[in-house]
mmCIF file of C-alpha atoms in Angstrom:
data_model
loop_
_atom_site.group_PDB
_atom_site.id
_atom_site.type_symbol
_atom_site.label_atom_id
_atom_site.label_comp_id
_atom_site.label_asym_id
_atom_site.label_seq_id
_atom_site.Cartn_x
_atom_site.Cartn_y
_atom_site.Cartn_z
ATOM 1 C CA UNK A 908 103.626 108.698 85.699
ATOM 2 C CA UNK A 909 105.044 105.338 86.203
ATOM 3 C CA UNK A 910 106.460 106.265 89.643
ATOM 4 C CA UNK A 911 110.136 106.462 88.710
ATOM 5 C CA UNK A 912 110.314 109.841 90.591
ATOM 6 C CA UNK A 913 109.150 108.540 93.810
ATOM 7 C CA UNK A 914 111.170 105.271 93.317
ATOM 8 C CA UNK A 915 114.418 107.160 92.728
ATOM 9 C CA UNK A 916 113.938 109.447 95.542
ATOM 10 C CA UNK A 917 113.227 106.594 97.999
ATOM 11 C CA UNK A 918 116.291 104.713 96.711
ATOM 12 C CA UNK A 919 118.538 107.722 97.025
ATOM 13 C CA UNK A 920 117.410 108.382 100.537
ATOM 14 C CA UNK A 921 117.989 104.736 101.621
ATOM 15 C CA UNK A 922 121.414 104.840 100.230
ATOM 16 C CA UNK A 923 122.180 107.998 101.935
ATOM 17 C CA UNK A 924 120.996 106.723 105.183
ATOM 18 C CA UNK A 925 123.157 103.497 104.682
ATOM 19 C CA UNK A 926 126.268 105.541 104.062
ATOM 20 C CA UNK A 927 125.524 107.642 107.174
ATOM 21 C CA UNK A 928 125.172 110.964 105.157
ATOM 22 C CA UNK A 929 121.506 111.311 106.291
ATOM 23 C CA UNK A 930 120.676 110.662 109.746
ATOM 24 C CA UNK A 931 117.296 112.360 110.033
ATOM 25 C CA UNK A 932 114.191 110.308 109.353
ATOM 26 C CA UNK A 933 113.318 109.807 105.678
ATOM 27 C CA UNK A 934 110.750 112.290 104.462
ATOM 28 C CA UNK A 935 107.242 111.215 103.865
ATOM 29 C CA UNK A 936 106.787 110.519 100.188
ATOM 30 C CA UNK A 937 103.391 111.091 98.546
ATOM 31 C CA UNK A 938 102.226 109.646 95.224
ATOM 32 C CA UNK A 939 99.775 111.952 93.226
ATOM 33 C CA UNK A 940 97.502 110.687 90.534
ATOM 34 C CA UNK A 941 94.491 112.008 88.701
ATOM 35 C CA UNK A 942 90.914 110.639 89.843
ATOM 36 C CA UNK A 943 90.604 109.679 86.193
ATOM 37 C CA UNK A 944 93.657 107.206 86.497
ATOM 38 C CA UNK A 945 94.333 106.248 90.122
ATOM 39 C CA UNK A 946 95.543 102.739 90.334
ATOM 40 C CA UNK A 947 98.255 103.396 92.843
ATOM 41 C CA UNK A 948 95.789 105.384 95.101
ATOM 42 C CA UNK A 949 93.251 102.623 94.938
ATOM 43 C CA UNK A 950 96.044 100.015 95.893
ATOM 44 C CA UNK A 951 97.255 102.235 98.867
ATOM 45 C CA UNK A 952 93.728 102.913 100.123
ATOM 46 C CA UNK A 953 93.285 98.903 100.100
ATOM 47 C CA UNK A 954 96.593 98.264 101.679
ATOM 48 C CA UNK A 955 97.823 96.340 98.644
ATOM 49 C CA UNK A 956 101.390 95.863 97.489
ATOM 50 C CA UNK A 957 100.580 96.053 93.799
ATOM 51 C CA UNK A 958 97.938 97.873 91.756
ATOM 52 C CA UNK A 959 95.321 96.609 89.497
ATOM 53 C CA UNK A 960 94.935 97.750 85.897
ATOM 54 C CA UNK A 961 92.719 100.933 85.587
ATOM 55 C CA UNK A 962 90.247 100.640 82.818
ATOM 56 C CA UNK A 963 89.145 103.660 80.851
ATOM 57 C CA UNK A 964 92.037 105.783 82.097
ATOM 58 C CA UNK A 965 91.303 109.515 81.235
ATOM 59 C CA UNK A 966 92.846 112.677 82.419
ATOM 60 C CA UNK A 967 94.183 115.806 80.753
ATOM 61 C CA UNK A 968 97.661 115.151 82.638
ATOM 62 C CA UNK A 969 98.824 112.719 79.993
ATOM 63 C CA UNK A 970 102.130 112.079 81.771
ATOM 64 C CA UNK A 971 100.292 110.542 84.792
ATOM 65 C CA UNK A 972 97.811 108.509 82.642
ATOM 66 C CA UNK A 973 99.457 105.232 83.514
ATOM 67 C CA UNK A 974 96.855 102.464 84.082
ATOM 68 C CA UNK A 975 99.258 99.981 85.331
ATOM 69 C CA UNK A 976 102.878 100.934 86.266
ATOM 70 C CA UNK A 977 105.501 98.397 86.067
ATOM 71 C CA UNK A 978 107.034 99.373 89.270
ATOM 72 C CA UNK A 979 103.869 99.826 91.072
ATOM 73 C CA UNK A 980 105.123 97.569 93.920
ATOM 74 C CA UNK A 981 108.049 99.844 94.445
ATOM 75 C CA UNK A 982 106.096 103.087 94.532
ATOM 76 C CA UNK A 983 103.692 101.432 97.230
ATOM 77 C CA UNK A 984 106.716 100.290 99.065
ATOM 78 C CA UNK A 985 108.261 103.839 99.229
ATOM 79 C CA UNK A 986 104.856 105.113 100.494
ATOM 80 C CA UNK A 987 104.424 102.553 103.248
ATOM 81 C CA UNK A 988 108.257 102.674 104.440
ATOM 82 C CA UNK A 989 108.061 106.475 104.643
ATOM 83 C CA UNK A 990 104.605 106.815 106.395
ATOM 84 C CA UNK A 991 103.583 108.686 103.160
ATOM 85 C CA UNK A 992 100.295 108.469 101.346
ATOM 86 C CA UNK A 993 98.778 108.567 97.978
ATOM 87 C CA UNK A 994 96.314 111.192 96.824
ATOM 88 C CA UNK A 995 93.994 111.640 93.741
ATOM 89 C CA UNK A 996 93.081 115.048 92.449
ATOM 90 C CA UNK A 997 90.570 115.918 89.813
ATOM 91 C CA UNK A 998 91.495 117.519 86.537
ATOM 92 C CA UNK A 999 89.627 120.750 87.553
ATOM 93 C CA UNK A 1000 91.804 121.057 90.714
ATOM 94 C CA UNK A 1001 94.989 120.453 88.498
ATOM 95 C CA UNK A 1002 93.925 123.333 86.118
ATOM 96 C CA UNK A 1003 93.262 125.537 89.284
ATOM 97 C CA UNK A 1004 96.743 124.746 90.563
ATOM 98 C CA UNK A 1005 98.336 125.338 87.102
ATOM 99 C CA UNK A 1006 96.698 128.723 87.019
ATOM 100 C CA UNK A 1007 97.710 129.473 90.685
ATOM 101 C CA UNK A 1008 101.396 128.708 90.052
ATOM 102 C CA UNK A 1009 101.332 130.804 86.773
ATOM 103 C CA UNK A 1010 99.623 133.810 88.486
ATOM 104 C CA UNK A 1011 101.720 133.786 91.703
ATOM 105 C CA UNK A 1012 104.952 132.460 90.691
ATOM 106 C CA UNK A 1013 104.983 133.066 86.951
ATOM 107 C CA UNK A 1014 105.750 129.377 86.249
ATOM 108 C CA UNK A 1015 103.848 127.797 83.498
ATOM 109 C CA UNK A 1016 104.223 124.058 84.661
ATOM 110 C CA UNK A 1017 102.738 120.950 83.197
ATOM 111 C CA UNK A 1018 99.635 119.459 84.552
ATOM 112 C CA UNK A 1019 101.505 116.649 86.211
ATOM 113 C CA UNK A 1020 103.525 119.250 88.262
ATOM 114 C CA UNK A 1021 100.310 121.143 89.066
ATOM 115 C CA UNK A 1022 98.847 117.969 90.397
ATOM 116 C CA UNK A 1023 101.527 117.937 93.089
ATOM 117 C CA UNK A 1024 100.580 121.368 94.147
ATOM 118 C CA UNK A 1025 96.723 120.358 94.184
ATOM 119 C CA UNK A 1026 97.513 117.358 96.370
ATOM 120 C CA UNK A 1027 99.692 119.520 98.825
ATOM 121 C CA UNK A 1028 96.887 121.860 99.136
ATOM 122 C CA UNK A 1029 94.485 119.044 99.729
ATOM 123 C CA UNK A 1030 96.787 117.363 102.283
ATOM 124 C CA UNK A 1031 97.378 120.788 104.109
ATOM 125 C CA UNK A 1032 93.542 121.268 104.351
ATOM 126 C CA UNK A 1033 93.310 117.901 105.995
ATOM 127 C CA UNK A 1034 96.172 118.540 108.424
ATOM 128 C CA UNK A 1035 98.380 115.689 106.969
ATOM 129 C CA UNK A 1036 100.780 118.419 106.135
ATOM 130 C CA UNK A 1037 101.324 121.077 108.912
ATOM 131 C CA UNK A 1038 102.119 124.647 108.299
ATOM 132 C CA UNK A 1039 105.560 124.326 109.833
ATOM 133 C CA UNK A 1040 106.668 121.513 107.676
ATOM 134 C CA UNK A 1041 108.804 121.973 104.462
ATOM 135 C CA UNK A 1042 107.434 120.492 101.372
ATOM 136 C CA UNK A 1043 108.956 119.754 98.057
ATOM 137 C CA UNK A 1044 106.912 119.601 94.933
ATOM 138 C CA UNK A 1045 108.246 118.060 91.561
ATOM 139 C CA UNK A 1046 107.492 119.590 88.297
ATOM 140 C CA UNK A 1047 109.151 117.707 85.385
ATOM 141 C CA UNK A 1048 107.787 119.632 82.439
ATOM 142 C CA UNK A 1049 106.664 122.736 80.997
ATOM 143 C CA UNK A 1050 102.945 123.845 80.376
ATOM 144 C CA UNK A 1051 103.985 124.864 76.854
ATOM 145 C CA UNK A 1052 103.513 121.084 75.851
ATOM 146 C CA UNK A 1053 99.792 121.636 77.026
ATOM 147 C CA UNK A 1054 98.296 124.830 75.453
ATOM 148 C CA UNK A 1055 94.861 123.300 75.602
ATOM 149 C CA UNK A 1056 94.946 123.627 79.479
ATOM 150 C CA UNK A 1057 95.169 127.392 79.384
ATOM 151 C CA UNK A 1058 92.084 129.551 78.815
ATOM 152 C CA UNK A 1059 93.217 132.748 77.182
ATOM 153 C CA UNK A 1060 90.651 135.538 76.810
ATOM 154 C CA UNK A 1061 92.437 138.517 75.041
ATOM 155 C CA UNK A 1062 90.808 141.823 75.123
ATOM 156 C CA UNK A 1063 89.661 142.567 71.478
ATOM 157 C CA UNK A 1064 90.391 146.155 70.567
ATOM 158 C CA UNK A 1065 87.868 147.999 68.187
ATOM 159 C CA UNK A 1066 89.019 150.557 65.698
ATOM 160 C CA UNK A 1067 87.602 154.048 66.552
ATOM 161 C CA UNK A 1068 88.363 157.531 65.845
ATOM 162 C CA UNK A 1069 91.308 157.645 68.162
ATOM 163 C CA UNK A 1070 93.340 155.072 66.275
#
């Protein structure tokens, strides 16, 4: 939510390169936020080095509801220096991604984690991610903390002569 993941990954890769342990180019880093609270996306789209406070922030992904991250300038630096990008996704797309991961992988991820899949699908559709690239998505929590994001429609059994 506050960007500590992307900040830490960027810092770690920089240090690994400085030590000579990683010689390849740094991976492109992507910041993902909900359309209901997207100050980093707005700043990145405008070429800014810091974000502005996002008023009336609202998204079902509580962990990424951060109207003004303290380390916003570090998140933006990581994006710019790695030729990455910033992507916003709707709550509807987050729920779709959460359901996709549950049905295809058996993983009940938190909405914040599902947002990364939604963003990756969006970037693949635009060609920003190509089909031959390896992509790492981060999920930092369980969907069990967000039961309201799952729609369960159990089959109701009726009592009849056969029971």
